[in-house]
């Protein structure tokens, strides 16, 4: 399991902003951050349960590409979760 550093997280966000464009990124990725990469699974958090579902359904491929390019390890799946305080 690799915990992403703050710099890697910011680099992933910048890469997503570049890939998706500023308007799409600003619409969906406010409060988003990548946390870790474990056995090829990128784990990230969104600002709400709803946004986690939308991001997971619509942008998993782009997230995988961004994380792979920054961390240098293969990403086979993306898991987007709501913030830890909202989980039951």
Tab-separated table of N, CA and C in Angstrom:
chain	number	residue	atom	x	y	z
A	1	UNK	N	0.847	-1.174	0.000
A	1	UNK	CA	0.000	0.000	0.000
A	1	UNK	C	0.892	1.238	0.000
A	2	UNK	N	0.605	2.141	-0.916
A	2	UNK	CA	1.359	3.389	-1.020
A	2	UNK	C	0.432	4.557	-0.708
A	3	UNK	N	0.759	5.285	0.329
A	3	UNK	CA	0.018	6.499	0.665
A	3	UNK	C	0.574	7.621	-0.216
A	4	UNK	N	-0.299	8.309	-0.916
A	4	UNK	CA	0.154	9.407	-1.764
A	4	UNK	C	0.550	10.596	-0.901
A	5	UNK	N	1.654	11.217	-1.253
A	5	UNK	CA	2.072	12.420	-0.545
A	5	UNK	C	1.174	13.587	-0.963
A	6	UNK	N	1.257	14.664	-0.235
A	6	UNK	CA	0.492	15.858	-0.583
A	6	UNK	C	0.870	16.349	-1.974
A	7	UNK	N	2.159	16.279	-2.303
A	7	UNK	CA	2.624	16.723	-3.617
A	7	UNK	C	2.069	15.825	-4.727
A	8	UNK	N	2.051	14.508	-4.496
A	8	UNK	CA	1.488	13.589	-5.490
A	8	UNK	C	-0.005	13.829	-5.667
A	9	UNK	N	-0.716	14.063	-4.565
A	9	UNK	CA	-2.143	14.352	-4.633
A	9	UNK	C	-2.398	15.618	-5.451
A	10	UNK	N	-1.627	16.659	-5.197
A	10	UNK	CA	-1.786	17.905	-5.955
A	10	UNK	C	-1.446	17.706	-7.422
A	11	UNK	N	-0.437	16.888	-7.707
A	11	UNK	CA	-0.071	16.605	-9.091
A	11	UNK	C	-1.180	15.834	-9.810
A	12	UNK	N	-1.807	14.890	-9.116
A	12	UNK	CA	-2.942	14.149	-9.698
A	12	UNK	C	-4.080	15.114	-9.996
A	13	UNK	N	-4.369	16.022	-9.063
A	13	UNK	CA	-5.441	16.990	-9.282
A	13	UNK	C	-5.125	17.903	-10.472
A	14	UNK	N	-3.885	18.335	-10.575
A	14	UNK	CA	-3.493	19.181	-11.714
A	14	UNK	C	-3.637	18.417	-13.026
A	15	UNK	N	-3.235	17.160	-13.027
A	15	UNK	CA	-3.341	16.333	-14.234
A	15	UNK	C	-4.811	16.152	-14.613
A	16	UNK	N	-5.686	15.911	-13.629
A	16	UNK	CA	-7.118	15.777	-13.912
A	16	UNK	C	-7.685	17.074	-14.472
A	17	UNK	N	-7.269	18.196	-13.916
A	17	UNK	CA	-7.719	19.495	-14.416
A	17	UNK	C	-7.316	19.663	-15.878
A	18	UNK	N	-6.101	19.232	-16.215
A	18	UNK	CA	-5.623	19.313	-17.589
A	18	UNK	C	-6.407	18.372	-18.513
A	19	UNK	N	-6.619	17.129	-18.071
A	19	UNK	CA	-7.310	16.127	-18.888
A	19	UNK	C	-8.773	16.500	-19.118
A	20	UNK	N	-9.455	16.906	-18.056
A	20	UNK	CA	-10.905	17.138	-18.111
A	20	UNK	C	-11.277	18.550	-18.534
A	21	UNK	N	-10.382	19.485	-18.340
A	21	UNK	CA	-10.696	20.884	-18.574
A	21	UNK	C	-11.169	21.529	-17.277
A	22	UNK	N	-10.937	22.811	-17.185
A	22	UNK	CA	-11.212	23.535	-15.940
A	22	UNK	C	-12.691	23.499	-15.551
A	23	UNK	N	-13.591	23.654	-16.510
A	23	UNK	CA	-15.023	23.704	-16.189
A	23	UNK	C	-15.509	22.378	-15.593
A	24	UNK	N	-15.166	21.273	-16.237
A	24	UNK	CA	-15.572	19.961	-15.733
A	24	UNK	C	-14.908	19.677	-14.402
A	25	UNK	N	-13.615	19.959	-14.304
A	25	UNK	CA	-12.899	19.715	-13.046
A	25	UNK	C	-13.537	20.508	-11.902
A	26	UNK	N	-13.783	21.796	-12.126
A	26	UNK	CA	-14.360	22.630	-11.072
A	26	UNK	C	-15.780	22.200	-10.700
A	27	UNK	N	-16.522	21.660	-11.648
A	27	UNK	CA	-17.887	21.218	-11.380
A	27	UNK	C	-17.920	19.978	-10.504
A	28	UNK	N	-17.050	19.017	-10.775
A	28	UNK	CA	-17.137	17.720	-10.109
A	28	UNK	C	-16.079	17.449	-9.047
A	29	UNK	N	-14.946	18.095	-9.099
A	29	UNK	CA	-13.821	17.666	-8.274
A	29	UNK	C	-13.485	18.592	-7.113
A	30	UNK	N	-14.379	19.492	-6.728
A	30	UNK	CA	-14.145	20.295	-5.537
A	30	UNK	C	-14.139	19.377	-4.316
A	31	UNK	N	-13.120	19.476	-3.491
A	31	UNK	CA	-13.021	18.638	-2.305
A	31	UNK	C	-12.507	17.232	-2.572
A	32	UNK	N	-12.102	16.940	-3.797
A	32	UNK	CA	-11.606	15.621	-4.174
A	32	UNK	C	-10.132	15.490	-3.813
A	33	UNK	N	-9.735	14.326	-3.313
A	33	UNK	CA	-8.306	14.051	-3.136
A	33	UNK	C	-8.031	12.559	-3.217
A	34	UNK	N	-6.879	12.229	-3.758
A	34	UNK	CA	-6.431	10.841	-3.835
A	34	UNK	C	-5.650	10.532	-2.578
A	35	UNK	N	-5.950	9.404	-1.992
A	35	UNK	CA	-5.366	9.056	-0.710
A	35	UNK	C	-4.265	8.011	-0.814
A	36	UNK	N	-4.549	6.911	-1.525
A	36	UNK	CA	-3.572	5.829	-1.558
A	36	UNK	C	-3.731	4.963	-2.796
A	37	UNK	N	-2.732	4.137	-3.014
A	37	UNK	CA	-2.744	3.156	-4.085
A	37	UNK	C	-2.386	1.822	-3.445
A	38	UNK	N	-3.318	0.880	-3.488
A	38	UNK	CA	-3.129	-0.400	-2.822
A	38	UNK	C	-3.458	-1.538	-3.781
A	39	UNK	N	-2.452	-2.341	-4.122
A	39	UNK	CA	-2.631	-3.479	-5.030
A	39	UNK	C	-3.324	-3.086	-6.332
A	40	UNK	N	-2.949	-1.938	-6.884
A	40	UNK	CA	-3.515	-1.487	-8.147
A	40	UNK	C	-4.841	-0.758	-8.015
A	41	UNK	N	-5.319	-0.575	-6.804
A	41	UNK	CA	-6.586	0.130	-6.586
A	41	UNK	C	-6.286	1.524	-6.030
A	42	UNK	N	-6.673	2.539	-6.781
A	42	UNK	CA	-6.518	3.917	-6.329
A	42	UNK	C	-7.724	4.272	-5.465
A	43	UNK	N	-7.461	4.743	-4.260
A	43	UNK	CA	-8.531	5.118	-3.336
A	43	UNK	C	-8.541	6.637	-3.217
A	44	UNK	N	-9.719	7.211	-3.465
A	44	UNK	CA	-9.868	8.667	-3.437
A	44	UNK	C	-11.126	9.025	-2.669
A	45	UNK	N	-11.226	10.280	-2.286
A	45	UNK	CA	-12.379	10.775	-1.542
A	45	UNK	C	-12.980	11.984	-2.248
A	46	UNK	N	-14.300	12.035	-2.262
A	46	UNK	CA	-15.036	13.163	-2.838
A	46	UNK	C	-15.711	13.931	-1.703
A	47	UNK	N	-16.306	15.080	-2.038
A	47	UNK	CA	-16.891	15.917	-0.983
A	47	UNK	C	-18.214	15.398	-0.449
A	48	UNK	N	-18.877	14.487	-1.178
A	48	UNK	CA	-20.148	13.942	-0.701
A	48	UNK	C	-20.354	12.548	-1.288
A	49	UNK	N	-21.301	11.844	-0.742
A	49	UNK	CA	-21.629	10.514	-1.251
A	49	UNK	C	-22.133	10.599	-2.689
A	50	UNK	N	-22.950	11.602	-2.976
A	50	UNK	CA	-23.467	11.790	-4.328
A	50	UNK	C	-22.323	12.030	-5.323
A	51	UNK	N	-21.417	12.959	-4.980
A	51	UNK	CA	-20.309	13.262	-5.886
A	51	UNK	C	-19.371	12.067	-6.030
A	52	UNK	N	-19.203	11.277	-4.980
A	52	UNK	CA	-18.382	10.068	-5.084
A	52	UNK	C	-18.973	9.127	-6.127
A	53	UNK	N	-20.282	8.978	-6.137
A	53	UNK	CA	-20.940	8.124	-7.122
A	53	UNK	C	-20.794	8.651	-8.537
A	54	UNK	N	-20.973	9.939	-8.701
A	54	UNK	CA	-20.855	10.556	-10.027
A	54	UNK	C	-19.417	10.442	-10.544
A	55	UNK	N	-18.457	10.786	-9.708
A	55	UNK	CA	-17.058	10.728	-10.118
A	55	UNK	C	-16.661	9.299	-10.450
A	56	UNK	N	-17.072	8.361	-9.616
A	56	UNK	CA	-16.745	6.957	-9.845
A	56	UNK	C	-17.319	6.458	-11.174
A	57	UNK	N	-18.560	6.827	-11.451
A	57	UNK	CA	-19.231	6.357	-12.668
A	57	UNK	C	-18.691	7.026	-13.931
A	58	UNK	N	-18.353	8.292	-13.846
A	58	UNK	CA	-18.013	9.062	-15.047
A	58	UNK	C	-16.515	9.259	-15.304
A	59	UNK	N	-15.694	9.226	-14.256
A	59	UNK	CA	-14.307	9.666	-14.425
A	59	UNK	C	-13.257	8.688	-13.908
A	60	UNK	N	-13.611	7.446	-13.647
A	60	UNK	CA	-12.638	6.481	-13.120
A	60	UNK	C	-11.462	6.278	-14.060
A	61	UNK	N	-11.723	6.206	-15.347
A	61	UNK	CA	-10.640	6.026	-16.312
A	61	UNK	C	-9.643	7.167	-16.290
A	62	UNK	N	-10.140	8.379	-16.235
A	62	UNK	CA	-9.272	9.553	-16.203
A	62	UNK	C	-8.466	9.607	-14.907
A	63	UNK	N	-9.099	9.228	-13.795
A	63	UNK	CA	-8.389	9.192	-12.511
A	63	UNK	C	-7.269	8.163	-12.569
A	64	UNK	N	-7.551	6.982	-13.140
A	64	UNK	CA	-6.536	5.935	-13.253
A	64	UNK	C	-5.346	6.421	-14.068
A	65	UNK	N	-5.603	7.082	-15.186
A	65	UNK	CA	-4.528	7.604	-16.034
A	65	UNK	C	-3.701	8.634	-15.265
A	66	UNK	N	-4.361	9.533	-14.559
A	66	UNK	CA	-3.652	10.575	-13.818
A	66	UNK	C	-2.786	9.977	-12.710
A	67	UNK	N	-3.338	9.045	-11.942
A	67	UNK	CA	-2.572	8.433	-10.841
A	67	UNK	C	-1.397	7.634	-11.399
A	68	UNK	N	-1.626	6.856	-12.447
A	68	UNK	CA	-0.533	6.083	-13.061
A	68	UNK	C	0.607	6.985	-13.515
A	69	UNK	N	0.262	8.093	-14.134
A	69	UNK	CA	1.305	8.979	-14.664
A	69	UNK	C	2.105	9.662	-13.562
A	70	UNK	N	1.503	9.885	-12.411
A	70	UNK	CA	2.201	10.558	-11.314
A	70	UNK	C	2.970	9.563	-10.455
A	71	UNK	N	2.333	8.469	-10.072
A	71	UNK	CA	2.935	7.516	-9.143
A	71	UNK	C	3.860	6.528	-9.864
A	72	UNK	N	3.541	6.231	-11.111
A	72	UNK	CA	4.373	5.317	-11.873
A	72	UNK	C	4.053	3.854	-11.642
A	73	UNK	N	2.901	3.572	-11.063
A	73	UNK	CA	2.453	2.196	-10.857
A	73	UNK	C	1.127	1.997	-11.576
A	74	UNK	N	0.874	0.758	-11.992
A	74	UNK	CA	-0.352	0.433	-12.716
A	74	UNK	C	-1.572	0.554	-11.805
A	75	UNK	N	-2.629	1.177	-12.324
A	75	UNK	CA	-3.900	1.302	-11.612
A	75	UNK	C	-4.926	0.458	-12.356
A	76	UNK	N	-5.481	-0.542	-11.670
A	76	UNK	CA	-6.458	-1.430	-12.299
A	76	UNK	C	-7.895	-1.081	-11.924
A	77	UNK	N	-8.080	-0.324	-10.844
A	77	UNK	CA	-9.421	0.064	-10.408
A	77	UNK	C	-9.328	1.355	-9.602
A	78	UNK	N	-10.449	2.065	-9.576
A	78	UNK	CA	-10.529	3.303	-8.809
A	78	UNK	C	-11.728	3.198	-7.868
A	79	UNK	N	-11.494	3.491	-6.608
A	79	UNK	CA	-12.547	3.473	-5.601
A	79	UNK	C	-12.696	4.896	-5.069
A	80	UNK	N	-13.839	5.511	-5.341
A	80	UNK	CA	-14.098	6.872	-4.865
A	80	UNK	C	-15.114	6.783	-3.732
A	81	UNK	N	-14.724	7.272	-2.570
A	81	UNK	CA	-15.547	7.183	-1.366
A	81	UNK	C	-15.978	8.569	-0.911
A	82	UNK	N	-17.063	8.636	-0.135
A	82	UNK	CA	-17.420	9.918	0.487
A	82	UNK	C	-16.388	10.242	1.572
A	83	UNK	N	-16.378	11.462	2.066
A	83	UNK	CA	-15.422	11.805	3.126
A	83	UNK	C	-15.580	10.850	4.307
A	84	UNK	N	-14.502	10.551	5.001
A	84	UNK	CA	-14.570	9.614	6.139
A	84	UNK	C	-15.612	10.002	7.184
A	85	UNK	N	-15.882	11.279	7.369
A	85	UNK	CA	-16.853	11.700	8.385
A	85	UNK	C	-18.283	11.372	7.972
A	86	UNK	N	-18.526	11.152	6.660
A	86	UNK	CA	-19.868	10.847	6.201
A	86	UNK	C	-20.154	9.344	6.123
A	87	UNK	N	-19.096	8.533	6.204
A	87	UNK	CA	-19.308	7.096	6.141
A	87	UNK	C	-19.979	6.615	7.408
A	88	UNK	N	-20.842	5.613	7.244
A	88	UNK	CA	-21.575	5.093	8.406
A	88	UNK	C	-20.879	3.931	9.024
